[in-house]
Coordinates of C-alpha atoms in Angstrom, one line a residue:
X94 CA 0.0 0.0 0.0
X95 CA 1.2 3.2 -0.8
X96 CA 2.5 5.7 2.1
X97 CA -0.6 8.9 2.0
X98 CA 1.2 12.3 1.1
X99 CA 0.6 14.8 3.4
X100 CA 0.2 18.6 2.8
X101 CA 1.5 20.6 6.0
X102 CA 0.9 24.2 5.5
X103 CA 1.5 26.4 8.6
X104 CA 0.3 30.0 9.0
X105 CA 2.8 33.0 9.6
X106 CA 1.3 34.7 12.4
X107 CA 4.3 34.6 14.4
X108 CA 6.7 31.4 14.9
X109 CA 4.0 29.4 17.5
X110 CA 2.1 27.7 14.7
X111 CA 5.6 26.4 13.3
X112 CA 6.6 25.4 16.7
X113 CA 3.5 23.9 17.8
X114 CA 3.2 21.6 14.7
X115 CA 6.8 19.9 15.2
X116 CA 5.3 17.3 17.2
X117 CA 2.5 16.3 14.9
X118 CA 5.1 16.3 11.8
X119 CA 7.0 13.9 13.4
X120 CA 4.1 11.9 14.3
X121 CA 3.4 11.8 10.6
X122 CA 6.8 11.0 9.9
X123 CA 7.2 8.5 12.6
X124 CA 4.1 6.5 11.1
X125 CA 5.7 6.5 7.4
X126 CA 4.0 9.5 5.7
X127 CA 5.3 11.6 2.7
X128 CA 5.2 14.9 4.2
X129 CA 5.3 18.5 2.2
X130 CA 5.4 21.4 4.1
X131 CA 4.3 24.8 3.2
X132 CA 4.9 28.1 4.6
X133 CA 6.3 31.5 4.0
X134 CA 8.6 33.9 5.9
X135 CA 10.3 33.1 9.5
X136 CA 7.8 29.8 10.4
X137 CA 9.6 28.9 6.6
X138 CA 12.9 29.3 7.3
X139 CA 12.5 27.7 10.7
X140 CA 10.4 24.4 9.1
X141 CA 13.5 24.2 6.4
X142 CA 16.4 24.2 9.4
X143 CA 13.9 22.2 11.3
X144 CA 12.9 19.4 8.7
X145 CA 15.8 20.2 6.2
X146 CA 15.2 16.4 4.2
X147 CA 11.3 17.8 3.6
X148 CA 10.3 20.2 1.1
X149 CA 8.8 23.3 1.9
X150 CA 7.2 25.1 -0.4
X151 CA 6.0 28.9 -0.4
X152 CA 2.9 30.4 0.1
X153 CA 1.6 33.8 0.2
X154 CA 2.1 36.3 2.9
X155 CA -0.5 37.2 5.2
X156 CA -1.3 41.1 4.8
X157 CA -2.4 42.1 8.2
X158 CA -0.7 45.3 9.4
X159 CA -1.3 46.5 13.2
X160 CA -0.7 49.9 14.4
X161 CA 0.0 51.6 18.0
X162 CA -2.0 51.0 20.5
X163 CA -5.0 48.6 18.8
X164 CA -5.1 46.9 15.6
X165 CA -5.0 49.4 12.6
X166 CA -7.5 47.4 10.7
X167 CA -11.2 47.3 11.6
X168 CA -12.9 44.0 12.3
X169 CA -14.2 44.5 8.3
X170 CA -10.9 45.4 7.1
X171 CA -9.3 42.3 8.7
X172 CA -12.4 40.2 7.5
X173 CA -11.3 41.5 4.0
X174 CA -7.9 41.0 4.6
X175 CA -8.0 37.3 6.1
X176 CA -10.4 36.3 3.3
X177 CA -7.8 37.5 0.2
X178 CA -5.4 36.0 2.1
X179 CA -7.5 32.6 2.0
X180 CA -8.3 32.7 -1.9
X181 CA -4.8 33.7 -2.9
X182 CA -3.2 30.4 -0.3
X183 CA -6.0 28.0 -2.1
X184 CA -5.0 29.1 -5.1
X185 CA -1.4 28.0 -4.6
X186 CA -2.5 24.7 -2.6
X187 CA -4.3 24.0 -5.7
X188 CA -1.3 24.6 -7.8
X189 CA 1.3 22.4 -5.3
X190 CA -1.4 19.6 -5.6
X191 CA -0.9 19.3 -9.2
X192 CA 2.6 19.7 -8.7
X193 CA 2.9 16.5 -6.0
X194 CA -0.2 15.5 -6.0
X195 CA -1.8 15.4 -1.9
X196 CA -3.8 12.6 -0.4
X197 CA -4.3 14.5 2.5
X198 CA -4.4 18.3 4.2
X199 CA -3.2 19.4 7.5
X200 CA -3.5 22.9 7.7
X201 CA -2.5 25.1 10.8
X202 CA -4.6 27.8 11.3
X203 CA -4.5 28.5 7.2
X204 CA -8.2 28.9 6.7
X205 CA -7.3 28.4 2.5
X206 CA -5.5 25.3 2.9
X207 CA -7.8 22.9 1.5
X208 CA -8.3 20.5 -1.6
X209 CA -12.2 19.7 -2.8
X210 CA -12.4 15.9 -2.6
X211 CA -9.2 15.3 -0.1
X212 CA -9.7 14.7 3.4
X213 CA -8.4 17.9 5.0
X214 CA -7.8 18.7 8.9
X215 CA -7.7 22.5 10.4
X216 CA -5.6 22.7 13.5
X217 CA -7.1 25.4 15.7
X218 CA -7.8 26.2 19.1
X219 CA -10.0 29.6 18.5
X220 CA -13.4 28.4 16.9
X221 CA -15.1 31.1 18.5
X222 CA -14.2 34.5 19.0
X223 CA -14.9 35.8 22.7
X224 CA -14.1 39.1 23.4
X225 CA -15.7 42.2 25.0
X226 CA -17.9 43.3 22.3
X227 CA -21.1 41.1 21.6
X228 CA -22.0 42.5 17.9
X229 CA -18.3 41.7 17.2
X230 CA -18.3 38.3 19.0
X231 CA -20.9 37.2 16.8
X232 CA -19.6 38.0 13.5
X233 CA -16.0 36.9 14.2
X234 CA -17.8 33.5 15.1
X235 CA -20.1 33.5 12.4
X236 CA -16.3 34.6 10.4
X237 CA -14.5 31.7 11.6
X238 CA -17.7 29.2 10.6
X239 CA -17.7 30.3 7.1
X240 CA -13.8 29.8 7.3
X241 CA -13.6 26.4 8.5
X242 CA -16.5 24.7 6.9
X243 CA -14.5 23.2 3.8
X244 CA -12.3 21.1 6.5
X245 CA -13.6 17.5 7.6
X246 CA -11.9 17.6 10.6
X247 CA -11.3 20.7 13.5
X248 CA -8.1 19.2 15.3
X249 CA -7.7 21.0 18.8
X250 CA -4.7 21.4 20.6
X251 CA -5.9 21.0 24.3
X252 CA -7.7 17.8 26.1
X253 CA -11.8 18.2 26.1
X254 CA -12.0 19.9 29.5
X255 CA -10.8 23.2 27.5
X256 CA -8.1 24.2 30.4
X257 CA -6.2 26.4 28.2
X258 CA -8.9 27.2 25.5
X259 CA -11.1 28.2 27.5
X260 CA -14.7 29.4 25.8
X261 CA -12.4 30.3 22.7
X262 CA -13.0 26.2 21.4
X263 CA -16.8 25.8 23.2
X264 CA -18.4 24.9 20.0
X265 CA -20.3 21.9 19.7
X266 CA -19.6 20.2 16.4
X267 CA -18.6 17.0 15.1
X268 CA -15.9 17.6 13.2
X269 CA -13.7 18.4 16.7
X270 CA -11.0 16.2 17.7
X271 CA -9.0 16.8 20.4
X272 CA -5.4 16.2 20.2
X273 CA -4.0 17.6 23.0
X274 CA -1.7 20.3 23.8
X275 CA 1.0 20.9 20.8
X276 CA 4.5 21.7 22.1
X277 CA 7.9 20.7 21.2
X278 CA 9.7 21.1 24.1
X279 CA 10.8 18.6 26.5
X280 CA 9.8 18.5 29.9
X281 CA 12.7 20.1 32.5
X282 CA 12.7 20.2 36.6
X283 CA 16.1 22.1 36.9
X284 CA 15.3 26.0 37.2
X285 CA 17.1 28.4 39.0
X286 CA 14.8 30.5 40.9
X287 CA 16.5 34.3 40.3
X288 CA 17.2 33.5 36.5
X289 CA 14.8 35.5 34.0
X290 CA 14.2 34.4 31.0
X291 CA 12.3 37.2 29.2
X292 CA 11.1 35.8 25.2
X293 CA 9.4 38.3 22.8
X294 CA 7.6 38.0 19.7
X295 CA 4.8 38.9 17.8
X296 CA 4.0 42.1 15.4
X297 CA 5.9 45.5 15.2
X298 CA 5.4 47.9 16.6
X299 CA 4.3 46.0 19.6
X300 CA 7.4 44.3 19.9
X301 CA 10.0 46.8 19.7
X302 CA 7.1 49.0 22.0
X303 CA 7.5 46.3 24.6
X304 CA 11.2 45.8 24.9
X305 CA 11.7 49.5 25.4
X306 CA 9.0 49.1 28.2
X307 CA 10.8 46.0 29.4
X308 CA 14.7 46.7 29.6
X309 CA 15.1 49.2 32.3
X310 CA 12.7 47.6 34.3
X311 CA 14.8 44.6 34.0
X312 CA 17.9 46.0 34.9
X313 CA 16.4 47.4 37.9
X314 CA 15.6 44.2 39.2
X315 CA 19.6 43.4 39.7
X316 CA 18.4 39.4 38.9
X317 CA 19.9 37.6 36.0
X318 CA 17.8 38.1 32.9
X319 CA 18.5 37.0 29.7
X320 CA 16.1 38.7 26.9
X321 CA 15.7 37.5 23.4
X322 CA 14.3 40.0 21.1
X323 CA 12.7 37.7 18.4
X324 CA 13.6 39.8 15.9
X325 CA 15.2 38.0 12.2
X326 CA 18.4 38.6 10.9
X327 CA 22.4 38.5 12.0
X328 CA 22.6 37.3 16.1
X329 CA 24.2 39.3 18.4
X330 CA 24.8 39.4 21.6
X331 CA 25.4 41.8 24.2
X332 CA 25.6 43.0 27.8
X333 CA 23.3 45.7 29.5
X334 CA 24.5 45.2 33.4
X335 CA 22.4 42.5 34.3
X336 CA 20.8 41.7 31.3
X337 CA 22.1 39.6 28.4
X338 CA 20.5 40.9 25.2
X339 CA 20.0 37.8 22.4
X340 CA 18.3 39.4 18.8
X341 CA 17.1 35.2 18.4
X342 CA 17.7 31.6 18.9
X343 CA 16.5 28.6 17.8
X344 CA 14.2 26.4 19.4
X345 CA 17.5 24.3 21.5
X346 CA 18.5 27.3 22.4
X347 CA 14.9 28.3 23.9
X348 CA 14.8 25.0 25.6
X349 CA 17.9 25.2 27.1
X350 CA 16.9 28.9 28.5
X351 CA 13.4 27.8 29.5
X352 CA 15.6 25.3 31.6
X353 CA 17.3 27.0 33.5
X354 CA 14.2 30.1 34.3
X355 CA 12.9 30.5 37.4
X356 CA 10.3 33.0 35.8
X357 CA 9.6 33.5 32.3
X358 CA 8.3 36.7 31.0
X359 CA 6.6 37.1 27.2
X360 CA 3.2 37.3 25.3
X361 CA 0.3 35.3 26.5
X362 CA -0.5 33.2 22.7
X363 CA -1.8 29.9 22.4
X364 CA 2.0 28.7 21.4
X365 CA 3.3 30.3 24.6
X366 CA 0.8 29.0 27.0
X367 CA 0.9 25.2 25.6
X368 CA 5.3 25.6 26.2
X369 CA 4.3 26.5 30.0
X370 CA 2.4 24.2 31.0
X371 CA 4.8 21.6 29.4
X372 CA 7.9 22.9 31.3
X373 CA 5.8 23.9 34.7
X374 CA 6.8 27.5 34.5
X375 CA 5.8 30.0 36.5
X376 CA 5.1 33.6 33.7
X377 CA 4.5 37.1 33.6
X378 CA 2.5 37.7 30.8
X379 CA 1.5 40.6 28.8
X380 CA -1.0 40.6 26.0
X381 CA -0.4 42.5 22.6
X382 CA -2.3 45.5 23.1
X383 CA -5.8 45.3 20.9
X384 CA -5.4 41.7 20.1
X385 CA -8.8 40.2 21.1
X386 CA -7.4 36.5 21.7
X387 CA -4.6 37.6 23.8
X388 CA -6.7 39.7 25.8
X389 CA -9.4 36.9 26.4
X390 CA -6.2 34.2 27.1
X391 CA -5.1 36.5 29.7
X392 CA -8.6 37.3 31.6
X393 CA -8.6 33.4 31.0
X394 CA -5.7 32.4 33.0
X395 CA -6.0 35.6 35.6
X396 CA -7.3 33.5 37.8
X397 CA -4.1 30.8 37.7
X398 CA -2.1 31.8 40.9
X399 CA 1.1 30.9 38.9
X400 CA 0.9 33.3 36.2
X401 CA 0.7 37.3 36.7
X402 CA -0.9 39.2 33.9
X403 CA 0.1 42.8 33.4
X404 CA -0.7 45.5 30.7
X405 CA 1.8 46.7 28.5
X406 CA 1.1 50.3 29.9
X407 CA 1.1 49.5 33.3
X408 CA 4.2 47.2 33.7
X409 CA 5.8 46.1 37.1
X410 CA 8.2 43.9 36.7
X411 CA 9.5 43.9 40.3
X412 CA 5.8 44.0 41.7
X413 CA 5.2 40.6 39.4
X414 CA 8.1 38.9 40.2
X415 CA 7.5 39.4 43.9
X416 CA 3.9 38.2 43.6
X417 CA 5.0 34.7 42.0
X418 CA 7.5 34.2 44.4
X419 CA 5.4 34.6 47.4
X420 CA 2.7 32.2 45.6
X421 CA 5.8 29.7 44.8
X422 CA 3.1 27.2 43.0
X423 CA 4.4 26.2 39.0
X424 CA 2.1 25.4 36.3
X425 CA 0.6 21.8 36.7
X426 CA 2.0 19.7 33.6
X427 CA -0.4 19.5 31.3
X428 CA 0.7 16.8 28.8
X429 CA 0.2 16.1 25.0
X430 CA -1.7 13.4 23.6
X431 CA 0.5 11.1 21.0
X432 CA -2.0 8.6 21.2
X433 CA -5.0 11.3 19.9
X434 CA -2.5 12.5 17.5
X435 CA -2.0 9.2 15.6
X436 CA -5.6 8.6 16.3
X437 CA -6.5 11.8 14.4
X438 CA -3.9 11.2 11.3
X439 CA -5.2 7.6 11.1
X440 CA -9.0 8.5 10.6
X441 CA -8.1 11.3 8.2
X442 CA -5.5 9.3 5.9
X443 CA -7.7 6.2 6.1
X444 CA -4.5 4.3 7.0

């Protein structure tokens, strides 16, 4: 019997998606599939370094700008800008099928990533949109519906009682599997409680707006911090009194930080909050201003004594550090599911 061939195509929307779908990769790979990858910018590059014996084709770059403060585009204009981004990636998934030809899709988070007539998978953990505004709530959901109903199967990463999802993947519908939580790094017991380990990512200017914020507040800590900037290009690395400034590393490199943290300090997505729990760290987290599922993940885990959630106006490092360390409790391990995951690859390959 032929092995299936296996379309991966991962979304750019920071490097979590990428990250988060190394474990099922090698699931496929583990049980014999011919896997093709598909990408475009960083998540690309890292899947080639990653998986450099797999091909890894391009697709087309999502065009969602944000601005200072809130997102620059409208809840229409992203609508708009989500949807040409969907017909112009279907469009080249169409043209990479005739190319290799695909028995079956596993798309993360690319709503486009789907072939009429091949059993095709969404990996997703926000089926619902659940933020403060009703009206809005109602058409993102009604959004996201329209999105995901060419895919035969909604693959969530988190177990059924929704402990990191929350309300964001309450949807009753029978295309949901749950697969567990997606992360691809290895469980560690070995931190050292005054080490910082302080990880950013996501869109400009947020970023760049948050490690201003962030560095002297760190310095004035006097604790060992170590800050990676997430930002493409040349490394380098240098010294700001107590803090060692990285521009990036890879994803041994994170590891082997998240290691050795007593504390971890970065954004509050999906990605980030699956690594946690894995590796039972205690987090300060600060949600990209504007960004509704960052927002609802933080009021979501507000309430988890191990985590302390702090606006990106109205940072305190010191204050938050002092809170966990009075509280002392880590994040209760929150395992993956390889078992679901083969599960979930069987029933859609047919194999």
């Amino acid at each position: 019997m032929p092995k299936p061939h296996i379309l991966y195509a991962v979304l750019n929307w920071g490097l979590g998606h990428a990250t988060r779908s190394v474990p099922v990769i090698k699931r496929c790979l583990l049980l014999g599939y011919d896997v093709t990858l598909a990408s475009d910018g960083f998540p690309r590059k890292f899947l080639r370094k990653e998986f450099p014996r797999l091909t890894v084709a391009e697709l087309p770059t999502y065009d969602v700008s944000y601005g200072h403060g809130v997102l620059r585009h409208h809840a229409w204009k992203l609508f708009v800008a989500v949807q040409t981004a969907t017909r112009r990636e279907h469009e080249a998934v169409t043209r990479l099928h005739e190319e290799y030809r695909f028995d079956a899709v596993i798309s993360d988070n690319r709503y486009g990533c789907f072939l009429p007539g091949i059993p095709s998978a969404l990996i997703t953990h926000q089926l619902r949109i659940v933020g403060s505004n009703f009206l809005g709530n109602q058409i993102g959901t009604r959004a996201i519906g329209r999105w995901t109903k060419p895919f035969d199967y909604l693959w969530v990463p988190d177990h059924s009682d929704r402990l990191l999802s929350g309300r964001m993947s309450a949807l009753n519908d029978e295309r949901i599997r749950w697969i567990g939580p997606l992360s691809d790094l290895l469980e560690v017991d070995t931190p050292r409680p005054h080490r910082v380990a302080c990880i950013l990512s996501g869109p400009e200017p947020h970023r760049t707006e948050l490690e201003q914020l962030l560095l002297p507040q760190l310095i004035a800590t006097g604790l060992e911090v170590i800050l990676v900037r997430g930002v493409d290009g040349p490394n380098t690395v240098r010294m700001k009194k107590n803090v060692k400034i990285v521009d990036h590393l890879n994803r041994a490199g994170i590891a082997g930080l998240l290691s050795l943290a007593g504390v971890v300090i970065c954004r509050p997505g999906y990605s980030s909050v699956m690594d946690l729990h894995k590796i039972a760290r205690q987090a300060i987290l600060i949600p990209t201003p504007g960004q509704p599922e960052q927002e609802y993940l933080a009021a979501h885990l507000q309430g988890f004594p191990y985590f302390d959630i702090q606006e990106q106006d109205k940072l305190d490092i010191r204050g938050g550090l002092k809170r966990l360390r009075e509280v002392k409790q880590r994040p209760p391990n929150v395992p993956g599911s390889p078992l679901a995951i083969t599960s979930a690859l069987r029933e859609l390959t047919g194999s």
